[in-house]
Amino acid sequence: MGAKIRVGILFGGKSAEHEVSLQSAMNVFDALDRGKYEPVLIGIDKTGRWFLNDRARFLFNVSDPERIALNTANDSVALTPESGGVLSNLTGGREGPVLDVVFPILHGPFGEDGTVQGLLKLADIPFVGAGVLGSAAGMDKDVMKRLLRDAGIPIGRFRALKAGSPLPSFTELRAELGLPLFVKPANMGSSVGINKVGGEDELAAAVRDAFEYDRKIIIEEFIPGRELECSVLGNENPIASLPGEVASSHEFYSYDAKYLDEKGAVLTIPADIPDDKVKEIQALAVKTFQALECEGLSRVDFFMKGSGDILVNEINTMPGFTKISMYPKLWEASGVPYPVLIDRLIDLAFDRYRQEKRLRTSFSL
Ligand SMILES: Nc1ncnc2c1ncn2[C@@H]1O[C@H](COP(=O)(O)OP(=O)(O)O)[C@@H](O)[C@H]1O
Ligand SMILES: [Mg+2]
């Protein structure tokens, strides 16, 4: 057997979804086949600094999943342009380990939005998941919805609002979008900064809250119905898993329902829906993935109304990746176990990298 593939697991991050990422990273680290891979843990703290971690000092309080936190008492590292995956060790001045591929298990801005993907491209290193364009388009709910609309994919009505522009009146919003409204930061995830607005008295606070997280927000019509999710895997020829269902016991699938309240949501895998709806969702999931120029993996989330009509809510280009997360669970139910899924994602990262390497970077007659 040849040398092991060194996989950089990039996790944490300057994001409201920092803690979620720690959980996913720990699971991927544990599941990587040590006969084939050598994982290197790189934790990013909440200010954006990178640290080399080892398993023993990986996280504080690993025994208590509710309280895990990044251990920053480690060497600080960085990736520089054209380093080819050689980590610079900023603490000791020595060169760090050479990475063959990076798995950026980062959620939200500064991780899932194309920024880290751009850095990895400049460093000339293969990485798992969507590239710069797909990540950015998938992260910005306004741009995402405009591209989906252009592709003829069914979505709810919405309107985007930039900071500094006048807020439409409640009457105008009610006439255009009905009630209740959903107000969200354009770039965020894990339901952070999202509020459901039932009346005029709640609008201003919801708008203010959303603007805490982004300079652009979106206001959406409320879609009543079931929430279904579908996993997509691949580059040029993506495939879709069986769909799953999330039933939240809260007002909506909020941050608390997702991560804090153990009984906040029930996942049904696969979802109990008719075969024709399974096929419709799978086709829409692949179409969404392609319309948004995604690669590697994504989870596409849907609403199914009482009438059976299906609308796309959003895409997540780096979905939660713990063993009990929807994305890997759906693949498991579709015949792809967790370690095989990780293998496949790493292969897809190398495939794309090789293809990009074949492109010319200079022009001559
Ligand atoms: N337009 C909507 N109608 C009904 N429920 C919604 C709507 N938008 C969001 N929600 C609820 O809020 C949750 C989070 O919204 P979502 O757009 O998926 O944001 P995030 O990217 O943070 O997950 C959804 O899972 C759903 O429960
Ligand atoms: Mg969501």
PDB file of C-alpha atoms in Angstrom, residues 33-228:
ATOM      1  CA  ASP A  33     -10.236   4.779   7.966  1.00  0.00           C
ATOM      2  CA  ARG A  34      -6.740   4.879   9.535  1.00  0.00           C
ATOM      3  CA  GLY A  35      -5.506   2.242   7.078  1.00  0.00           C
ATOM      4  CA  LYS A  36      -5.990   4.774   4.305  1.00  0.00           C
ATOM      5  CA  TYR A  37      -6.007   8.215   5.850  1.00  0.00           C
ATOM      6  CA  GLU A  38      -4.035  10.239   8.329  1.00  0.00           C
ATOM      7  CA  PRO A  39      -6.248  12.978   9.721  1.00  0.00           C
ATOM      8  CA  VAL A  40      -4.801  16.341  10.736  1.00  0.00           C
ATOM      9  CA  LEU A  41      -7.074  18.452  12.899  1.00  0.00           C
ATOM     10  CA  ILE A  42      -7.061  22.186  12.302  1.00  0.00           C
ATOM     11  CA  GLY A  43      -9.362  24.122  14.585  1.00  0.00           C
ATOM     12  CA  ILE A  44     -10.378  27.683  13.786  1.00  0.00           C
ATOM     13  CA  ASP A  45     -11.309  29.759  16.814  1.00  0.00           C
ATOM     14  CA  LYS A  46     -14.098  32.295  16.908  1.00  0.00           C
ATOM     15  CA  THR A  47     -11.726  35.093  15.950  1.00  0.00           C
ATOM     16  CA  GLY A  48     -10.622  33.176  12.851  1.00  0.00           C
ATOM     17  CA  ARG A  49      -7.171  31.985  13.967  1.00  0.00           C
ATOM     18  CA  TRP A  50      -6.090  28.482  12.936  1.00  0.00           C
ATOM     19  CA  PHE A  51      -4.625  25.962  15.393  1.00  0.00           C
ATOM     20  CA  LEU A  52      -3.102  22.549  14.917  1.00  0.00           C
ATOM     21  CA  ASN A  53      -4.874  20.136  17.218  1.00  0.00           C
ATOM     22  CA  ASP A  54      -4.255  16.572  18.237  1.00  0.00           C
ATOM     23  CA  ARG A  55      -6.861  14.125  19.418  1.00  0.00           C
ATOM     24  CA  ALA A  56      -5.751  14.146  23.026  1.00  0.00           C
ATOM     25  CA  ARG A  57      -5.958  17.920  23.200  1.00  0.00           C
ATOM     26  CA  PHE A  58      -8.545  18.206  20.456  1.00  0.00           C
ATOM     27  CA  LEU A  59     -11.307  19.680  22.504  1.00  0.00           C
ATOM     28  CA  PHE A  60     -12.054  20.473  26.076  1.00  0.00           C
ATOM     29  CA  ASN A  61     -14.794  18.451  27.703  1.00  0.00           C
ATOM     30  CA  VAL A  62     -15.035  15.882  24.942  1.00  0.00           C
ATOM     31  CA  SER A  63     -16.957  13.663  27.313  1.00  0.00           C
ATOM     32  CA  ASP A  64     -19.736  16.213  27.435  1.00  0.00           C
ATOM     33  CA  PRO A  65     -20.955  16.928  23.926  1.00  0.00           C
ATOM     34  CA  GLU A  66     -22.973  19.903  25.120  1.00  0.00           C
ATOM     35  CA  ARG A  67     -19.888  21.676  26.361  1.00  0.00           C
ATOM     36  CA  ILE A  68     -17.152  20.920  23.867  1.00  0.00           C
ATOM     37  CA  ALA A  69     -14.947  23.842  22.999  1.00  0.00           C
ATOM     38  CA  LEU A  70     -11.919  24.324  20.838  1.00  0.00           C
ATOM     39  CA  ASN A  71      -8.562  23.991  22.603  1.00  0.00           C
ATOM     40  CA  THR A  72      -6.396  26.871  21.451  1.00  0.00           C
ATOM     41  CA  ALA A  73      -3.365  25.985  23.589  1.00  0.00           C
ATOM     42  CA  ASN A  74      -1.744  24.598  20.465  1.00  0.00           C
ATOM     43  CA  ASP A  75       0.490  25.723  17.619  1.00  0.00           C
ATOM     44  CA  SER A  76      -1.000  28.377  15.444  1.00  0.00           C
ATOM     45  CA  VAL A  77      -0.873  27.591  11.694  1.00  0.00           C
ATOM     46  CA  ALA A  78      -1.757  29.118   8.329  1.00  0.00           C
ATOM     47  CA  LEU A  79      -2.048  28.217   4.660  1.00  0.00           C
ATOM     48  CA  THR A  80      -0.388  30.524   2.168  1.00  0.00           C
ATOM     49  CA  PRO A  81      -0.880  30.895  -1.601  1.00  0.00           C
ATOM     50  CA  GLU A  82       0.730  28.158  -3.703  1.00  0.00           C
ATOM     51  CA  SER A  83       1.900  26.318  -0.594  1.00  0.00           C
ATOM     52  CA  GLY A  84       0.524  23.098  -2.068  1.00  0.00           C
ATOM     53  CA  GLY A  85      -0.922  22.091   1.272  1.00  0.00           C
ATOM     54  CA  VAL A  86       2.151  22.774   3.406  1.00  0.00           C
ATOM     55  CA  LEU A  87       0.885  24.317   6.624  1.00  0.00           C
ATOM     56  CA  SER A  88       3.003  27.172   7.937  1.00  0.00           C
ATOM     57  CA  ASN A  89       3.568  26.902  11.648  1.00  0.00           C
ATOM     58  CA  LEU A  90       3.337  30.429  13.014  1.00  0.00           C
ATOM     59  CA  THR A  91       4.194  29.478  16.579  1.00  0.00           C
ATOM     60  CA  GLY A  92       7.415  27.555  16.112  1.00  0.00           C
ATOM     61  CA  GLY A  93       8.426  28.923  12.748  1.00  0.00           C
ATOM     62  CA  ARG A  94       8.719  25.323  11.528  1.00  0.00           C
ATOM     63  CA  GLU A  95       6.813  23.999   8.554  1.00  0.00           C
ATOM     64  CA  GLY A  96       3.732  22.109   9.576  1.00  0.00           C
ATOM     65  CA  PRO A  97       2.475  18.869   8.048  1.00  0.00           C
ATOM     66  CA  VAL A  98       1.705  18.650   4.318  1.00  0.00           C
ATOM     67  CA  LEU A  99      -1.990  18.145   3.600  1.00  0.00           C
ATOM     68  CA  ASP A 100      -3.122  16.129   0.582  1.00  0.00           C
ATOM     69  CA  VAL A 101      -6.743  17.185   0.803  1.00  0.00           C
ATOM     70  CA  VAL A 102      -8.864  19.332   3.108  1.00  0.00           C
ATOM     71  CA  PHE A 103     -12.320  18.589   4.464  1.00  0.00           C
ATOM     72  CA  PRO A 104     -13.657  22.012   5.506  1.00  0.00           C
ATOM     73  CA  ILE A 105     -16.391  21.076   7.957  1.00  0.00           C
ATOM     74  CA  LEU A 106     -17.391  24.661   8.518  1.00  0.00           C
ATOM     75  CA  HIS A 107     -20.875  26.086   8.558  1.00  0.00           C
ATOM     76  CA  GLY A 108     -22.097  29.570   7.802  1.00  0.00           C
ATOM     77  CA  PRO A 109     -20.144  32.701   6.838  1.00  0.00           C
ATOM     78  CA  PHE A 110     -16.315  32.408   6.681  1.00  0.00           C
ATOM     79  CA  GLY A 111     -16.533  28.708   5.956  1.00  0.00           C
ATOM     80  CA  GLU A 112     -19.482  27.635   3.866  1.00  0.00           C
ATOM     81  CA  ASP A 113     -19.704  30.803   1.796  1.00  0.00           C
ATOM     82  CA  GLY A 114     -16.731  30.509  -0.562  1.00  0.00           C
ATOM     83  CA  THR A 115     -14.187  32.388   1.535  1.00  0.00           C
ATOM     84  CA  VAL A 116     -12.317  29.341   2.850  1.00  0.00           C
ATOM     85  CA  GLN A 117     -12.833  27.643  -0.509  1.00  0.00           C
ATOM     86  CA  GLY A 118     -11.037  30.570  -2.161  1.00  0.00           C
ATOM     87  CA  LEU A 119      -8.161  30.265   0.281  1.00  0.00           C
ATOM     88  CA  LEU A 120      -7.860  26.529  -0.395  1.00  0.00           C
ATOM     89  CA  LYS A 121      -7.786  27.177  -4.129  1.00  0.00           C
ATOM     90  CA  LEU A 122      -5.040  29.763  -3.724  1.00  0.00           C
ATOM     91  CA  ALA A 123      -3.114  27.300  -1.564  1.00  0.00           C
ATOM     92  CA  ASP A 124      -3.482  24.812  -4.446  1.00  0.00           C
ATOM     93  CA  ILE A 125      -4.974  21.991  -2.460  1.00  0.00           C
ATOM     94  CA  PRO A 126      -7.929  19.698  -3.222  1.00  0.00           C
ATOM     95  CA  PHE A 127     -10.907  20.107  -0.889  1.00  0.00           C
ATOM     96  CA  VAL A 128     -14.246  18.485  -0.220  1.00  0.00           C
ATOM     97  CA  GLY A 129     -17.469  20.177  -1.275  1.00  0.00           C
ATOM     98  CA  ALA A 130     -18.648  23.084  -3.365  1.00  0.00           C
ATOM     99  CA  GLY A 131     -16.130  25.513  -4.858  1.00  0.00           C
ATOM    100  CA  VAL A 132     -16.143  29.279  -4.507  1.00  0.00           C
ATOM    101  CA  LEU A 133     -19.161  29.947  -6.706  1.00  0.00           C
ATOM    102  CA  GLY A 134     -21.430  27.152  -5.444  1.00  0.00           C
ATOM    103  CA  SER A 135     -20.592  27.933  -1.832  1.00  0.00           C
ATOM    104  CA  ALA A 136     -21.290  31.639  -2.218  1.00  0.00           C
ATOM    105  CA  ALA A 137     -24.474  31.161  -4.249  1.00  0.00           C
ATOM    106  CA  GLY A 138     -25.765  28.550  -1.822  1.00  0.00           C
ATOM    107  CA  MET A 139     -25.047  30.671   1.241  1.00  0.00           C
ATOM    108  CA  ASP A 140     -26.804  33.847   0.112  1.00  0.00           C
ATOM    109  CA  LYS A 141     -30.519  33.092   0.356  1.00  0.00           C
ATOM    110  CA  ASP A 142     -31.399  35.995  -1.954  1.00  0.00           C
ATOM    111  CA  VAL A 143     -28.968  34.993  -4.742  1.00  0.00           C
ATOM    112  CA  MET A 144     -29.850  31.331  -4.212  1.00  0.00           C
ATOM    113  CA  LYS A 145     -33.557  31.991  -4.684  1.00  0.00           C
ATOM    114  CA  ARG A 146     -33.018  34.134  -7.757  1.00  0.00           C
ATOM    115  CA  LEU A 147     -30.991  31.346  -9.399  1.00  0.00           C
ATOM    116  CA  LEU A 148     -33.607  28.754  -8.464  1.00  0.00           C
ATOM    117  CA  ARG A 149     -36.370  30.940  -9.873  1.00  0.00           C
ATOM    118  CA  ASP A 150     -34.370  31.301 -13.076  1.00  0.00           C
ATOM    119  CA  ALA A 151     -34.082  27.505 -13.303  1.00  0.00           C
ATOM    120  CA  GLY A 152     -37.855  27.141 -12.961  1.00  0.00           C
ATOM    121  CA  ILE A 153     -37.599  25.488  -9.535  1.00  0.00           C
ATOM    122  CA  PRO A 154     -40.630  26.147  -7.295  1.00  0.00           C
ATOM    123  CA  ILE A 155     -39.877  28.443  -4.329  1.00  0.00           C
ATOM    124  CA  GLY A 156     -41.897  30.707  -2.034  1.00  0.00           C
ATOM    125  CA  ARG A 157     -42.373  34.428  -2.535  1.00  0.00           C
ATOM    126  CA  PHE A 158     -39.727  36.629  -0.968  1.00  0.00           C
ATOM    127  CA  ARG A 159     -38.162  40.027  -1.001  1.00  0.00           C
ATOM    128  CA  ALA A 160     -34.603  41.076  -0.157  1.00  0.00           C
ATOM    129  CA  LEU A 161     -33.663  44.195   1.733  1.00  0.00           C
ATOM    130  CA  LYS A 162     -30.253  45.817   2.015  1.00  0.00           C
ATOM    131  CA  ALA A 163     -29.055  47.718   5.056  1.00  0.00           C
ATOM    132  CA  GLY A 164     -29.746  51.423   4.674  1.00  0.00           C
ATOM    133  CA  SER A 165     -32.645  50.994   2.268  1.00  0.00           C
ATOM    134  CA  PRO A 166     -36.112  51.927   3.550  1.00  0.00           C
ATOM    135  CA  LEU A 167     -38.146  49.161   5.182  1.00  0.00           C
ATOM    136  CA  PRO A 168     -41.392  48.550   3.288  1.00  0.00           C
ATOM    137  CA  SER A 169     -44.484  49.212   5.389  1.00  0.00           C
ATOM    138  CA  PHE A 170     -46.159  46.340   7.180  1.00  0.00           C
ATOM    139  CA  THR A 171     -49.257  46.862   5.027  1.00  0.00           C
ATOM    140  CA  GLU A 172     -47.205  46.553   1.859  1.00  0.00           C
ATOM    141  CA  LEU A 173     -45.454  43.401   3.066  1.00  0.00           C
ATOM    142  CA  ARG A 174     -48.724  41.841   4.179  1.00  0.00           C
ATOM    143  CA  ALA A 175     -50.296  42.566   0.781  1.00  0.00           C
ATOM    144  CA  GLU A 176     -47.311  41.118  -1.070  1.00  0.00           C
ATOM    145  CA  LEU A 177     -46.395  38.141   1.104  1.00  0.00           C
ATOM    146  CA  GLY A 178     -49.349  37.518   3.440  1.00  0.00           C
ATOM    147  CA  LEU A 179     -49.003  36.620   7.111  1.00  0.00           C
ATOM    148  CA  PRO A 180     -47.097  35.421   9.003  1.00  0.00           C
ATOM    149  CA  LEU A 181     -43.746  36.499   7.546  1.00  0.00           C
ATOM    150  CA  PHE A 182     -40.323  34.936   7.953  1.00  0.00           C
ATOM    151  CA  VAL A 183     -37.470  37.400   8.385  1.00  0.00           C
ATOM    152  CA  LYS A 184     -33.910  36.086   7.974  1.00  0.00           C
ATOM    153  CA  PRO A 185     -30.337  37.273   7.471  1.00  0.00           C
ATOM    154  CA  ALA A 186     -29.455  36.508   3.821  1.00  0.00           C
ATOM    155  CA  ASN A 187     -26.193  34.800   4.828  1.00  0.00           C
ATOM    156  CA  MET A 188     -26.444  32.609   7.898  1.00  0.00           C
ATOM    157  CA  GLY A 189     -27.568  29.163   8.932  1.00  0.00           C
ATOM    158  CA  SER A 190     -28.782  27.039  11.840  1.00  0.00           C
ATOM    159  CA  SER A 191     -31.808  29.355  12.077  1.00  0.00           C
ATOM    160  CA  VAL A 192     -29.646  32.083  13.648  1.00  0.00           C
ATOM    161  CA  GLY A 193     -31.290  35.514  13.375  1.00  0.00           C
ATOM    162  CA  ILE A 194     -34.548  34.086  11.985  1.00  0.00           C
ATOM    163  CA  ASN A 195     -37.911  35.245  13.301  1.00  0.00           C
ATOM    164  CA  LYS A 196     -41.514  34.526  12.460  1.00  0.00           C
ATOM    165  CA  VAL A 197     -43.545  37.714  12.375  1.00  0.00           C
ATOM    166  CA  GLY A 198     -47.268  37.498  13.076  1.00  0.00           C
ATOM    167  CA  GLY A 199     -48.122  41.180  13.473  1.00  0.00           C
ATOM    168  CA  GLU A 200     -46.914  44.707  12.872  1.00  0.00           C
ATOM    169  CA  ASP A 201     -45.537  45.054  16.415  1.00  0.00           C
ATOM    170  CA  GLU A 202     -43.021  42.213  15.763  1.00  0.00           C
ATOM    171  CA  LEU A 203     -41.652  43.386  12.428  1.00  0.00           C
ATOM    172  CA  ALA A 204     -39.138  46.039  13.505  1.00  0.00           C
ATOM    173  CA  ALA A 205     -37.475  43.781  16.098  1.00  0.00           C
ATOM    174  CA  ALA A 206     -37.250  40.884  13.611  1.00  0.00           C
ATOM    175  CA  VAL A 207     -35.655  43.127  10.987  1.00  0.00           C
ATOM    176  CA  ARG A 208     -33.191  44.487  13.547  1.00  0.00           C
ATOM    177  CA  ASP A 209     -32.267  40.990  14.686  1.00  0.00           C
ATOM    178  CA  ALA A 210     -31.651  39.762  11.114  1.00  0.00           C
ATOM    179  CA  PHE A 211     -29.475  42.816  10.370  1.00  0.00           C
ATOM    180  CA  GLU A 212     -27.292  41.855  13.354  1.00  0.00           C
ATOM    181  CA  TYR A 213     -25.916  39.022  11.207  1.00  0.00           C
ATOM    182  CA  ASP A 214     -25.801  40.383   7.687  1.00  0.00           C
ATOM    183  CA  ARG A 215     -26.059  43.584   5.683  1.00  0.00           C
ATOM    184  CA  LYS A 216     -28.806  41.995   3.620  1.00  0.00           C
ATOM    185  CA  ILE A 217     -31.948  40.274   4.881  1.00  0.00           C
ATOM    186  CA  ILE A 218     -34.837  38.479   3.248  1.00  0.00           C
ATOM    187  CA  ILE A 219     -38.510  38.555   4.088  1.00  0.00           C
ATOM    188  CA  GLU A 220     -40.504  35.515   2.991  1.00  0.00           C
ATOM    189  CA  GLU A 221     -44.070  34.349   2.838  1.00  0.00           C
ATOM    190  CA  PHE A 222     -44.870  31.592   5.334  1.00  0.00           C
ATOM    191  CA  ILE A 223     -45.128  28.148   3.760  1.00  0.00           C
ATOM    192  CA  PRO A 224     -47.367  25.833   5.780  1.00  0.00           C
ATOM    193  CA  GLY A 225     -46.485  22.177   5.455  1.00  0.00           C
ATOM    194  CA  ARG A 226     -44.088  19.350   6.202  1.00  0.00           C
ATOM    195  CA  GLU A 227     -40.295  19.818   6.058  1.00  0.00           C
ATOM    196  CA  LEU A 228     -38.429  17.296   3.923  1.00  0.00           C
TER     197      LEU A 228
END
